[in-house]
Coordinates of C-alpha atoms and ligand atoms in Angstrom, one line a residue:
M1 CA -0.6 101.5 54.3
K2 CA -0.3 102.1 50.5
I3 CA 2.5 99.4 50.4
A4 CA 0.4 97.0 52.7
L5 CA -2.5 97.4 50.0
K6 CA -0.2 96.9 47.2
F7 CA 1.1 93.8 48.9
K8 CA -2.1 92.4 49.5
H9 CA -3.2 93.3 46.0
S10 CA -0.4 91.2 44.6
V11 CA -1.0 88.2 46.8
L12 CA -4.5 88.3 45.4
V13 CA -3.2 88.4 41.9
L14 CA -0.8 85.7 42.6
S15 CA -3.3 83.4 44.3
L16 CA -5.7 83.9 41.4
F17 CA -2.8 83.0 39.1
F18 CA -2.3 79.7 41.0
V19 CA -6.0 79.0 40.9
A20 CA -5.8 79.6 37.2
T21 CA -2.9 77.5 36.7
L22 CA -4.1 74.6 38.7
S23 CA -7.5 74.7 36.8
A24 CA -5.6 74.7 33.6
Q25 CA -3.6 71.6 34.7
T26 CA -6.9 69.7 35.6
N27 CA -8.1 70.7 32.2
S28 CA -5.1 69.4 30.4
K29 CA -6.1 65.9 30.4
F30 CA -5.4 63.7 27.5
K31 CA -9.0 63.5 26.0
V32 CA -10.2 60.5 23.8
V33 CA -13.6 60.5 22.4
L34 CA -15.0 57.0 22.0
D35 CA -17.9 56.4 19.6
A36 CA -20.0 53.4 19.7
G37 CA -21.2 53.0 16.2
H38 CA -25.0 53.2 15.6
G39 CA -27.6 52.9 18.2
A40 CA -31.4 52.5 19.0
H41 CA -33.3 52.1 15.8
D42 CA -30.0 52.2 13.9
I43 CA -28.8 48.6 14.8
G44 CA -26.0 48.6 12.3
A45 CA -25.2 45.0 10.7
T46 CA -26.9 41.9 12.3
Y47 CA -26.0 38.4 11.4
H48 CA -26.4 35.1 13.4
G49 CA -28.2 36.9 16.2
F50 CA -25.1 39.2 16.7
V51 CA -26.0 42.9 16.7
E52 CA -23.6 45.4 15.8
K53 CA -24.8 48.4 17.9
N54 CA -24.8 46.3 21.0
I55 CA -21.2 44.8 20.3
N56 CA -19.9 48.5 19.5
L57 CA -21.3 49.8 22.8
A58 CA -20.0 46.9 24.9
I59 CA -16.5 47.3 23.4
V60 CA -16.4 51.0 23.8
L61 CA -17.6 51.0 27.6
K62 CA -14.9 48.2 28.3
L63 CA -12.2 50.4 26.3
G64 CA -13.4 53.5 28.3
K65 CA -13.0 51.9 31.7
I66 CA -9.4 50.8 30.9
L67 CA -8.5 54.4 29.6
E68 CA -10.2 56.0 32.6
A69 CA -8.1 54.0 35.1
D70 CA -5.3 56.3 34.0
P71 CA -6.0 59.7 35.9
S72 CA -4.4 61.7 33.3
V73 CA -7.0 60.4 30.7
Q74 CA -10.4 61.9 30.2
V75 CA -12.8 59.7 28.2
I76 CA -15.8 61.2 26.4
Y77 CA -18.6 59.0 25.0
T78 CA -20.6 60.0 22.1
R79 CA -23.1 57.6 23.5
N80 CA -23.0 55.2 26.6
D81 CA -26.3 53.6 26.2
D82 CA -28.6 52.6 23.4
T83 CA -29.4 56.0 22.0
F84 CA -29.4 57.3 18.5
V85 CA -26.8 60.0 17.8
D86 CA -26.5 61.9 14.5
L87 CA -23.1 61.3 12.7
V88 CA -22.4 64.8 12.6
E89 CA -23.2 65.2 16.3
R90 CA -20.9 62.4 17.1
A91 CA -18.0 64.5 15.4
N92 CA -19.1 67.6 16.9
I93 CA -18.8 66.2 20.5
A94 CA -15.2 65.5 19.7
N95 CA -14.8 68.9 18.3
R96 CA -16.3 70.7 21.2
A97 CA -14.2 68.7 23.8
D98 CA -11.0 69.6 21.7
A99 CA -10.1 65.8 22.0
N100 CA -6.8 64.4 21.1
F101 CA -8.2 61.3 19.4
F102 CA -11.6 60.3 18.1
V103 CA -12.1 56.5 17.8
S104 CA -15.1 55.0 16.3
I105 CA -16.0 51.5 16.8
H106 CA -17.8 49.3 14.5
C107 CA -18.4 45.7 13.2
N108 CA -17.9 44.7 9.5
A109 CA -20.3 42.5 7.8
N110 CA -20.5 40.8 4.3
K111 CA -23.2 38.8 2.4
N112 CA -20.4 36.2 2.0
T113 CA -19.9 34.9 5.5
E114 CA -16.5 33.8 5.2
P115 CA -14.3 36.9 5.4
Y116 CA -13.0 37.7 8.7
G117 CA -10.5 40.1 10.5
S118 CA -10.1 43.6 11.6
E119 CA -9.3 46.8 9.6
T120 CA -8.8 50.5 10.6
F121 CA -9.7 53.2 8.7
V122 CA -8.4 56.8 8.3
M123 CA -10.1 59.5 6.5
G124 CA -9.1 59.9 2.7
L125 CA -9.4 58.9 -0.6
S126 CA -9.9 55.1 -1.4
K127 CA -8.9 53.4 -4.5
S128 CA -10.7 50.5 -3.3
A129 CA -14.2 49.7 -4.2
S130 CA -14.9 47.5 -1.0
S131 CA -13.4 50.2 1.3
L132 CA -15.7 52.7 -0.4
A133 CA -18.6 50.2 0.1
I134 CA -17.7 50.0 3.7
A135 CA -17.8 53.7 4.0
K136 CA -21.0 54.1 2.1
K137 CA -22.7 51.4 4.4
E138 CA -21.7 53.2 7.5
N139 CA -22.5 56.9 6.1
A140 CA -25.9 55.6 5.0
V141 CA -26.9 56.0 8.6
I142 CA -27.4 59.8 8.0
T143 CA -30.6 59.0 6.0
L144 CA -32.2 57.8 9.3
E145 CA -31.6 61.3 10.8
D146 CA -34.1 64.3 10.6
N147 CA -33.5 66.8 7.8
Y148 CA -30.3 65.1 6.8
K149 CA -30.5 66.7 3.3
S150 CA -30.1 70.1 4.7
K151 CA -27.9 69.0 7.5
Y152 CA -25.3 67.3 5.2
A153 CA -25.8 70.1 2.4
G154 CA -25.7 68.2 -0.7
Y155 CA -23.9 65.1 0.4
D156 CA -24.9 62.1 -1.5
P157 CA -24.7 59.1 0.6
N158 CA -24.4 56.9 -2.5
S159 CA -21.2 58.6 -3.5
P160 CA -19.0 59.0 -0.3
E161 CA -16.1 60.2 -2.8
S162 CA -17.9 63.6 -2.6
L163 CA -16.3 64.2 0.8
I164 CA -13.0 64.1 -0.3
S165 CA -12.3 67.6 -1.8
A166 CA -13.6 69.0 1.5
T167 CA -11.3 66.8 3.5
L168 CA -8.0 67.7 2.0
A169 CA -7.6 70.7 4.4
Q170 CA -7.4 68.2 7.2
E171 CA -4.4 66.6 6.2
E172 CA -2.4 67.9 9.2
Y173 CA -4.2 64.9 11.3
L174 CA -3.4 62.3 8.8
D175 CA 0.1 61.2 10.1
Q176 CA -1.2 60.7 13.5
S177 CA -4.3 59.1 12.2
I178 CA -2.4 56.6 10.3
E179 CA 0.0 56.0 13.2
L180 CA -2.8 55.2 15.5
A181 CA -4.4 53.0 13.1
S182 CA -1.2 51.1 12.4
R183 CA -0.6 50.6 16.2
I184 CA -4.2 49.4 16.7
Q185 CA -3.9 46.9 13.8
D186 CA -0.3 45.8 14.8
G187 CA -1.8 45.1 18.2
L188 CA -4.8 43.0 17.0
E189 CA -2.6 41.0 14.7
N190 CA 0.5 40.5 16.9
K191 CA -0.7 40.9 20.5
L192 CA -4.0 39.5 20.3
N193 CA -3.3 37.1 17.4
R194 CA -6.2 38.0 15.3
K195 CA -6.4 38.4 11.6
S196 CA -5.6 41.9 10.4
R197 CA -6.7 43.4 7.0
G198 CA -4.6 46.2 7.6
V199 CA -5.1 50.0 7.5
A200 CA -6.9 51.8 4.8
Q201 CA -8.3 55.1 3.8
A202 CA -12.0 55.8 3.1
P203 CA -14.2 58.8 3.1
F204 CA -16.3 58.2 6.4
M205 CA -18.7 61.1 7.3
V206 CA -18.1 60.8 11.0
L207 CA -14.4 61.0 10.4
H208 CA -14.8 63.7 7.8
K209 CA -16.4 66.0 10.4
A210 CA -14.0 65.5 13.3
F211 CA -11.1 67.8 13.5
M212 CA -8.3 65.8 15.3
P213 CA -6.5 62.6 14.6
R214 CA -9.2 60.1 14.2
V215 CA -9.9 56.3 13.1
L216 CA -12.7 54.1 12.5
I217 CA -12.0 50.5 13.6
E218 CA -13.9 47.6 11.9
T219 CA -13.3 45.3 14.7
G220 CA -14.3 42.2 12.8
F221 CA -17.0 40.6 10.8
I222 CA -20.1 39.6 12.6
S223 CA -21.2 37.8 9.3
N224 CA -18.5 35.4 10.1
K225 CA -19.9 32.9 12.7
D226 CA -16.7 32.4 14.5
E227 CA -15.4 36.2 14.6
G228 CA -19.1 37.2 15.3
A229 CA -19.3 34.9 18.5
Y230 CA -15.8 36.2 19.7
L231 CA -17.0 39.8 19.3
N232 CA -20.1 39.1 21.0
S233 CA -18.4 37.4 23.9
E234 CA -17.3 39.0 27.2
E235 CA -13.8 37.8 26.7
G236 CA -13.6 38.8 23.2
Q237 CA -14.8 42.3 23.8
Q238 CA -12.5 42.8 26.8
N239 CA -9.5 41.6 24.7
M240 CA -10.4 43.9 21.8
A241 CA -10.8 46.9 24.3
K242 CA -7.4 46.0 25.9
T243 CA -5.6 45.8 22.5
I244 CA -7.1 49.2 21.5
A245 CA -6.4 50.8 24.7
D246 CA -2.8 49.7 24.5
A247 CA -2.4 51.4 21.0
I248 CA -4.0 54.6 22.4
F249 CA -1.8 54.6 25.5
R250 CA 1.3 53.9 23.3
M251 CA 0.3 56.9 21.1
K252 CA -0.1 59.2 24.3
V253 CA 3.1 58.2 25.6
E254 CA 4.9 58.7 22.4
H255 CA 3.4 62.2 21.7
F256 CA 2.1 63.6 24.9
G257 CA 4.4 62.1 27.5
G258 CA 3.5 60.2 30.7
T259 CA 3.9 56.5 31.4
M260 CA 2.6 53.3 29.7
P261 CA 0.4 51.3 32.1
V262 CA 0.7 47.5 32.0
I263 CA -2.2 45.9 29.9
D264 CA -2.2 42.2 29.9
I265 CA -3.5 41.1 26.6
K266 CA -4.7 37.5 26.2
K267 CA -3.6 36.0 23.1
Y268 CA -6.3 34.5 21.0
E269 CA -5.7 30.9 21.1
K270 CA -6.8 29.7 17.8
P271 CA -4.0 30.4 15.4
I272 CA -4.7 32.8 12.5
V273 CA -5.2 30.9 9.2
K274 CA -2.9 32.9 7.1
D275 CA -4.4 34.1 3.6
S276 CA -7.3 31.7 3.7
T277 CA -9.8 34.7 3.6
P278 CA -11.2 35.5 0.2
K279 CA -9.9 38.8 -0.9
I280 CA -12.9 41.4 -0.9
K281 CA -10.7 44.3 -1.5
E282 CA -7.7 45.5 -3.4
Q283 CA -4.8 47.2 -2.0
T284 CA -5.3 50.7 -0.8
Q285 CA -2.9 53.6 -0.8
V286 CA -2.1 53.4 2.9
K287 CA -2.5 49.8 3.8
D288 CA -0.3 48.7 6.6
T289 CA 2.5 46.9 4.8
S290 CA 4.1 45.5 7.9
K291 CA 2.8 42.0 6.9
E292 CA 4.1 41.8 3.5
I293 CA 7.4 43.5 4.0
K294 CA 8.3 41.3 6.9
K295 CA 9.1 38.7 4.5
T296 CA 11.5 40.9 2.2
I297 CA 14.1 42.1 4.6
E298 CA 17.1 41.6 2.6
L299 CA 17.1 45.1 0.7
K300 CA 19.7 47.5 2.1
P301 CA 19.2 51.2 1.3
D302 CA 21.6 53.0 -0.9
A303 CA 22.5 55.9 1.1
K304 CA 24.8 57.8 -1.3
T305 CA 21.9 58.3 -3.8
V306 CA 19.8 60.6 -1.3
D307 CA 18.9 63.8 -2.9
P308 CA 18.3 66.5 -0.4
N309 CA 16.2 68.4 -2.8
K310 CA 13.6 65.6 -3.0
V311 CA 11.3 64.3 -0.4
I312 CA 13.2 62.1 2.0
F313 CA 11.7 59.1 3.9
K314 CA 13.1 58.0 7.2
V315 CA 11.7 55.4 9.8
Q316 CA 11.1 56.9 13.2
L317 CA 12.0 54.2 15.9
K318 CA 11.4 55.9 19.1
A319 CA 11.0 59.2 21.0
S320 CA 12.6 60.0 24.2
K321 CA 12.8 63.1 26.4
T322 CA 16.3 62.3 27.2
K323 CA 18.9 62.3 24.6
I324 CA 20.4 58.9 23.3
E325 CA 23.8 58.5 21.8
S326 CA 23.1 57.8 18.0
K327 CA 25.3 54.7 17.8
P328 CA 24.1 51.0 16.8
E329 CA 24.4 49.7 20.2
S330 CA 21.6 51.8 21.4
F331 CA 19.3 51.0 18.6
N332 CA 19.4 47.2 18.6
G333 CA 22.3 47.2 16.0
L334 CA 20.6 49.5 13.5
D335 CA 23.1 52.2 12.1
K336 CA 22.7 55.6 10.3
I337 CA 20.6 56.9 13.2
S338 CA 19.5 60.6 13.0
F339 CA 17.2 62.6 15.3
V340 CA 15.1 65.7 15.4
L341 CA 14.0 67.7 18.6
E342 CA 10.4 68.2 18.4
K343 CA 8.4 69.5 21.4
E344 CA 11.0 68.4 24.0
Y345 CA 11.3 65.0 22.3
Y346 CA 14.1 63.5 20.7
K347 CA 12.7 61.7 17.8
Y348 CA 15.1 58.9 16.4
M349 CA 15.1 57.9 13.0
F350 CA 16.9 55.1 11.0
G351 CA 17.4 55.2 7.2
E352 CA 17.3 58.0 4.7
T353 CA 15.9 57.5 1.2
N354 CA 14.0 59.3 -1.7
D355 CA 12.4 56.0 -2.5
Y356 CA 9.0 55.2 -0.4
E357 CA 9.5 51.3 -1.4
V358 CA 13.0 51.5 0.1
S359 CA 11.7 53.1 3.2
K360 CA 9.0 50.6 3.6
K361 CA 11.8 47.9 3.5
Q362 CA 13.7 49.8 6.0
L363 CA 10.6 49.9 8.2
A364 CA 10.4 46.3 7.9
E365 CA 13.9 46.0 9.1
A366 CA 13.3 48.2 12.0
R367 CA 10.3 46.1 13.1
T368 CA 12.6 42.8 13.0
K369 CA 14.9 44.6 15.3
G370 CA 12.1 44.9 17.8
F371 CA 11.0 48.5 17.0
D372 CA 7.4 47.1 16.6
S373 CA 5.7 50.5 16.5
A374 CA 8.3 52.2 14.0
F375 CA 6.6 54.1 11.3
I376 CA 7.7 56.2 8.3
V377 CA 8.3 60.0 8.5
T378 CA 8.8 62.2 5.6
F379 CA 10.7 65.4 5.2
K380 CA 10.9 68.1 2.4
N381 CA 13.5 70.7 2.8
G382 CA 14.2 69.6 6.3
I383 CA 10.6 70.2 7.3
K384 CA 8.5 67.2 8.1
I385 CA 5.4 66.6 5.9
S386 CA 2.6 64.3 5.9
L387 CA 3.1 60.8 4.2
N388 CA 0.2 61.6 2.0
E389 CA 1.7 64.9 0.8
A390 CA 5.0 63.0 0.1
L391 CA 3.4 60.5 -2.0
K392 CA 1.7 63.0 -4.0
K393 CA 5.1 64.6 -5.0
Ligands
ZN1 ZN1 -21.1 50.2 11.6

């Protein structure tokens, strides 16, 4: 009797355990928080009859639909209709959900109606006046919120730089934020055939308050008639959504496993007019350099000068759950392949240098060899550190 009871008890414990495991599995979805900028009385920018808040929402809803088609993905919306949500609340929605990524969608605008192109921001310092101006404009929304002065304790919307000291503690998310941002811009430029203004850092309040890899996409300028019309069109929104979804899925597959869905991105037919846009910003610290460096591939690294005591830059080509032989044939002819094993993934890297500029050239070389989503990784004493940390050293 005693034995039978014990047995019954352990069956109960065991089945409880299974229930717990099962619910843990259903909760272990890959969570993406989509944030449609502005809403309700905060309309965002408006030009030529195009209204930013509506375009942001339309892109977000289309993007969410594509992501949700994958049952392993859970999408959480900061707003899915025309309502007003505080900036800090948008970030808190993502924090409470313990999201894997936070993606905020906006449209850019400029008094000069010529500039066009998309730009993706990650949180951080900006050396560029115009990046700061964009952050300032997007942050100014808080002045429409109730009690914003107490809620944002001393933050001055006119000097977004004041967010920086508080944000340095969050550097751990910067690598993946930059990687996601680079993939988005890469997709918008190379898959969708739209003009890319690259990746930049700027102090956005909504990014500052969210604790996970996070980006803010300025999908294009609605002040530019052509681009505004594209962003305002069903087709344009669908293609922006597809391209951003493609980048998010690539990050998911790379870092969290799973398979890549097929996303058919329809190339924008009008060719991009290269360099015709007036420059409204200087180079920023982490601008995606893929465009510039594609032109200068001839540089080969000087491997023998690598100092193991200094920061080492390598180019990550791909990650794989199974081991790949580190020979040139397996890597489209690239040699000097090394790898690290991280969380069940073999991460394969090309090149090794103490010089960031050389590494950028190696990145360009990797991309010309077909590794479109390659990126730079940095090590100090054999330990991976963030690119930002490395550049400070
Ligand atoms: Zn905006």
